[in-house]
Tab-separated table of C-alpha atoms in Angstrom:
chain	number	residue	atom	x	y	z
A	9	ILE	CA	0.000	0.000	0.000
A	10	LEU	CA	1.409	3.379	-1.014
A	11	THR	CA	1.607	5.995	1.720
A	12	GLY	CA	2.313	9.702	1.777
A	13	ARG	CA	5.376	10.883	3.670
A	14	LEU	CA	6.419	14.303	4.885
A	15	VAL	CA	10.199	14.504	5.037
A	16	GLU	CA	12.390	17.226	6.546
A	17	SER	CA	15.955	17.663	5.286
A	18	ASN	CA	18.760	20.152	4.752
A	19	MET	CA	18.807	22.185	1.535
A	20	ASP	CA	21.312	19.773	-0.034
A	21	GLY	CA	19.064	16.791	0.700
A	22	SER	CA	21.122	15.487	3.612
A	23	GLY	CA	19.823	14.801	7.112
A	24	LYS	CA	16.455	13.473	5.996
A	25	THR	CA	13.937	12.849	8.766
A	26	ASN	CA	10.502	11.327	8.224
A	27	ILE	CA	8.067	13.370	10.330
A	28	LEU	CA	4.740	12.049	9.031
A	29	SER	CA	3.410	8.972	7.198
A	30	THR	CA	-0.242	8.812	6.126
A	31	ASP	CA	-2.466	6.925	3.720
A	32	PHE	CA	-3.324	10.281	2.126
A	33	LYS	CA	-0.668	11.440	-0.330
A	34	ASP	CA	-1.808	14.795	-1.734
A	35	TRP	CA	-1.017	17.326	1.016
A	36	ARG	CA	-0.366	21.043	0.635
A	37	ILE	CA	2.112	22.510	3.115
A	38	SER	CA	2.670	25.824	4.911
A	39	ARG	CA	5.525	25.847	7.426
A	40	SER	CA	6.041	28.252	10.316
A	41	SER	CA	9.421	29.063	11.869
A	42	ASP	CA	8.037	27.299	14.919
A	43	SER	CA	8.067	23.488	15.106
A	44	ARG	CA	4.609	23.285	13.530
A	45	THR	CA	3.314	22.894	9.969
A	46	PHE	CA	-0.118	23.607	8.511
A	47	LEU	CA	-1.221	20.764	6.228
A	48	PHE	CA	-4.343	20.894	4.087
A	49	THR	CA	-5.887	18.651	1.471
A	50	ALA	CA	-5.437	19.453	-2.221
A	51	PRO	CA	-7.918	22.293	-2.831
A	52	SER	CA	-10.932	22.188	-5.139
A	53	GLY	CA	-14.171	24.108	-4.944
A	54	HIS	CA	-15.975	20.879	-5.812
A	55	VAL	CA	-14.995	19.035	-2.605
A	56	PRO	CA	-14.755	19.869	1.127
A	57	GLY	CA	-11.223	20.592	2.333
A	58	HIS	CA	-9.667	19.866	5.711
A	59	GLY	CA	-6.722	21.449	7.528
A	60	PHE	CA	-4.389	20.074	10.195
A	61	ILE	CA	-1.590	21.301	12.440
A	62	LEU	CA	1.400	18.963	12.520
A	63	ASN	CA	3.788	19.038	15.471
A	64	ASN	CA	7.116	18.379	13.742
A	65	THR	CA	8.751	17.316	16.988
A	66	ASN	CA	6.475	14.461	18.034
A	67	GLY	CA	4.503	13.885	14.808
A	68	SER	CA	1.085	14.564	16.368
A	69	LEU	CA	-1.629	15.790	14.009
A	70	SER	CA	-4.528	18.059	15.100
A	71	ASN	CA	-7.565	18.749	12.914
A	72	VAL	CA	-8.313	22.499	12.959
A	73	LEU	CA	-10.413	23.299	9.850
A	74	ASN	CA	-13.136	21.154	8.298
A	75	ASN	CA	-15.534	20.953	5.357
A	76	MET	CA	-14.390	24.152	3.637
A	77	ALA	CA	-14.684	23.777	-0.145
A	78	GLY	CA	-11.540	24.914	-1.940
A	79	LEU	CA	-9.633	25.334	1.348
A	80	THR	CA	-6.164	26.874	1.098
A	81	GLY	CA	-4.142	28.470	3.871
A	82	THR	CA	-0.889	29.911	5.135
A	83	ILE	CA	0.465	29.870	8.702
A	84	ASN	CA	2.419	32.728	10.304
A	85	ARG	CA	5.982	32.401	11.575
A	86	THR	CA	5.078	31.741	15.228
A	87	ALA	CA	2.186	29.375	14.422
A	88	SER	CA	-0.357	31.585	16.200
A	89	HIS	CA	-2.621	32.248	13.201
A	90	ILE	CA	-3.653	30.755	9.886
A	91	LEU	CA	-4.967	32.822	6.987
A	92	ALA	CA	-7.471	30.553	5.209
A	93	SER	CA	-9.611	30.990	2.125
A	94	ALA	CA	-12.476	28.926	0.757
A	95	GLY	CA	-14.648	28.911	-2.341
A	96	GLU	CA	-18.192	29.768	-1.302
A	97	GLY	CA	-21.217	30.476	-3.499
A	98	GLN	CA	-19.148	30.899	-6.689
A	99	SER	CA	-16.986	33.453	-4.875
A	100	VAL	CA	-14.275	33.467	-2.206
A	101	SER	CA	-14.298	34.001	1.560
A	102	THR	CA	-11.174	34.739	3.599
A	103	TYR	CA	-10.712	33.970	7.305
A	104	SER	CA	-8.199	34.286	10.096
A	105	TYR	CA	-7.968	31.296	12.412
A	106	SER	CA	-6.443	31.543	15.891
A	107	ILE	CA	-4.549	28.360	16.717
A	108	SER	CA	-4.505	29.178	20.443
A	109	ASN	CA	-8.272	29.508	20.988
A	110	GLY	CA	-9.802	28.071	17.808
A	111	ALA	CA	-11.618	31.294	16.865
A	112	ARG	CA	-12.346	31.761	13.167
A	113	GLU	CA	-13.028	35.306	11.981
A	114	LEU	CA	-14.286	36.393	8.561
A	115	LEU	CA	-11.980	39.100	7.221
A	116	PRO	CA	-13.165	42.233	5.362
A	117	ILE	CA	-11.361	41.143	2.171
A	118	LYS	CA	-12.012	38.441	-0.409
A	119	THR	CA	-8.943	36.728	-1.833
A	120	ILE	CA	-7.240	33.356	-2.193
A	121	SER	CA	-4.629	32.688	0.479
A	122	ASP	CA	-2.058	31.885	-2.247
A	123	LYS	CA	-2.013	35.650	-2.861
A	124	CYS	CA	-0.985	36.466	0.741
A	125	THR	CA	2.162	36.512	2.847
A	126	TRP	CA	2.687	37.093	6.576
A	127	SER	CA	4.732	39.954	7.970
A	128	ASN	CA	8.250	39.219	9.175
A	129	VAL	CA	7.910	41.887	11.888
A	130	ASP	CA	4.382	41.641	13.340
A	131	ASP	CA	2.684	38.246	13.789
A	132	ASN	CA	-0.784	39.804	13.411
A	133	ILE	CA	-0.085	41.464	10.052
A	134	ILE	CA	-0.585	39.852	6.672
A	135	TYR	CA	-0.194	41.336	3.191
A	136	CYS	CA	-2.610	40.175	0.493
A	137	ALA	CA	-3.212	40.845	-3.180
A	138	VAL	CA	-6.970	41.385	-3.263
A	139	PRO	CA	-9.031	41.382	-6.499
A	140	ASN	CA	-11.088	44.504	-7.137
A	141	THR	CA	-13.896	42.199	-8.270
A	142	ILE	CA	-14.287	38.414	-8.206
A	143	PRO	CA	-16.206	36.953	-11.163
A	144	GLN	CA	-18.509	34.020	-10.482
A	145	GLY	CA	-16.664	30.742	-10.708
A	146	VAL	CA	-15.401	27.657	-8.925
A	147	TYR	CA	-12.538	28.658	-6.627
A	148	PRO	CA	-9.660	28.181	-6.550
A	149	ASP	CA	-10.003	25.827	-9.569
A	150	ASP	CA	-10.931	28.388	-12.226
A	151	TRP	CA	-8.116	30.720	-11.168
A	152	TYR	CA	-5.538	27.910	-11.053
A	153	GLN	CA	-6.583	26.805	-14.551
A	154	GLY	CA	-6.317	30.323	-15.971
A	155	LEU	CA	-10.024	30.548	-16.760
A	156	ILE	CA	-10.289	33.646	-14.552
A	157	SER	CA	-7.782	36.465	-14.041
A	158	PHE	CA	-7.857	39.155	-11.358
A	159	ASN	CA	-7.074	42.859	-11.163
A	160	ASP	CA	-5.424	43.182	-7.736
A	161	ARG	CA	-4.483	45.772	-5.193
A	162	VAL	CA	-2.192	44.934	-2.252
A	163	TRP	CA	-3.719	45.289	1.211
A	164	ARG	CA	-2.237	45.259	4.704
A	165	ILE	CA	-4.533	43.462	7.179
A	166	ASP	CA	-4.290	43.220	10.965
A	167	VAL	CA	-5.980	39.903	11.800
A	168	SER	CA	-6.262	40.821	15.496
A	169	THR	CA	-8.423	43.888	14.812
A	170	GLY	CA	-9.707	43.409	11.250
A	171	GLU	CA	-8.227	46.793	10.287
A	172	SER	CA	-7.211	46.843	6.624
A	173	ASN	CA	-5.900	49.372	4.141
A	174	VAL	CA	-4.586	49.479	0.575
A	175	ILE	CA	-0.822	49.973	0.295
A	176	LEU	CA	-0.358	49.438	-3.448
A	177	ASP	CA	-2.562	49.885	-6.511
A	178	PRO	CA	-0.619	48.655	-9.594
A	179	GLN	CA	-2.945	50.511	-11.953
A	180	THR	CA	-1.897	53.759	-10.289
A	181	GLU	CA	1.779	52.991	-9.646
A	182	ALA	CA	2.612	50.881	-12.714
A	183	ILE	CA	-0.243	51.874	-15.067
A	184	GLN	CA	-1.291	48.276	-15.607
A	185	SER	CA	-3.544	45.570	-14.247
A	186	MET	CA	-1.830	42.785	-12.309
A	187	ASP	CA	-2.916	39.347	-11.135
A	188	ILE	CA	-0.418	39.044	-8.275
A	189	ILE	CA	1.197	35.777	-7.144
A	190	LYS	CA	4.263	34.714	-5.118
A	191	LEU	CA	3.919	37.693	-2.784
A	192	SER	CA	6.678	38.055	-0.177
A	193	VAL	CA	8.110	40.778	2.051
A	194	SER	CA	11.659	41.677	3.026
A	195	PRO	CA	12.921	40.779	6.528
A	196	ASP	CA	12.124	44.287	7.825
A	197	ASP	CA	8.810	44.608	5.932
A	198	SER	CA	10.174	47.576	3.972
A	199	HIS	CA	9.701	46.019	0.534
A	200	ILE	CA	7.127	43.812	-1.181
A	201	ILE	CA	8.213	41.419	-3.914
A	202	PHE	CA	5.746	39.702	-6.243
A	203	VAL	CA	5.118	38.234	-9.692
A	204	ASN	CA	2.471	39.377	-12.162
A	205	LYS	CA	0.721	36.154	-13.215
A	206	ASN	CA	-0.330	37.761	-16.504
A	207	ASP	CA	3.210	37.885	-17.923
A	208	LEU	CA	5.348	36.349	-15.121
A	209	SER	CA	7.256	39.619	-14.648
A	210	LEU	CA	8.968	40.200	-11.274
A	211	TRP	CA	8.260	43.379	-9.289
A	212	MET	CA	9.435	45.051	-6.087
A	213	TYR	CA	7.687	47.886	-4.253
A	214	LYS	CA	9.129	49.976	-1.434
A	215	MET	CA	6.522	50.642	1.221
A	216	GLU	CA	6.184	54.116	2.682
């Protein structure tokens, strides 16, 4: 019987350690700088998704999110919060999930978690590329398959308060529409780096 394995190793492939073996083989992974990993089932808006927290030290697995169609997510560096998105009603809903108390809060933005990255300075802050409008569709499937493209702005969201504000509008700054992917921030949160999915061009923006 084939099993799925999660293996930790050095960058050169040495020092391999098997930290999880399961009958399920199609996991998606988001790793914190803590000893925990957020695992979720391969996302599709056609099926319910489930998310788990893996303790990398002892291999224990805790179910934290259930029955969310099209579930995707990203965990922050201290493993205190997960930013999760789900396809709901031919649109998208975005949530913050507190690992400490299990509270799930609907955020005032609608985007796919693949378009977000956590701050390297403040564990409550996340930066997300948020579509101006979201056409009806099956999410994230239609976006993954290129059937739908977005026109994004970059938002800064405080998941502890729900406060959010736009920090970059590519149509204003770069005079073009961008469907933003691979968003990341510099170690001091002074710069945002991202790729425009429309033409795979690489961009950097210095925050005020």
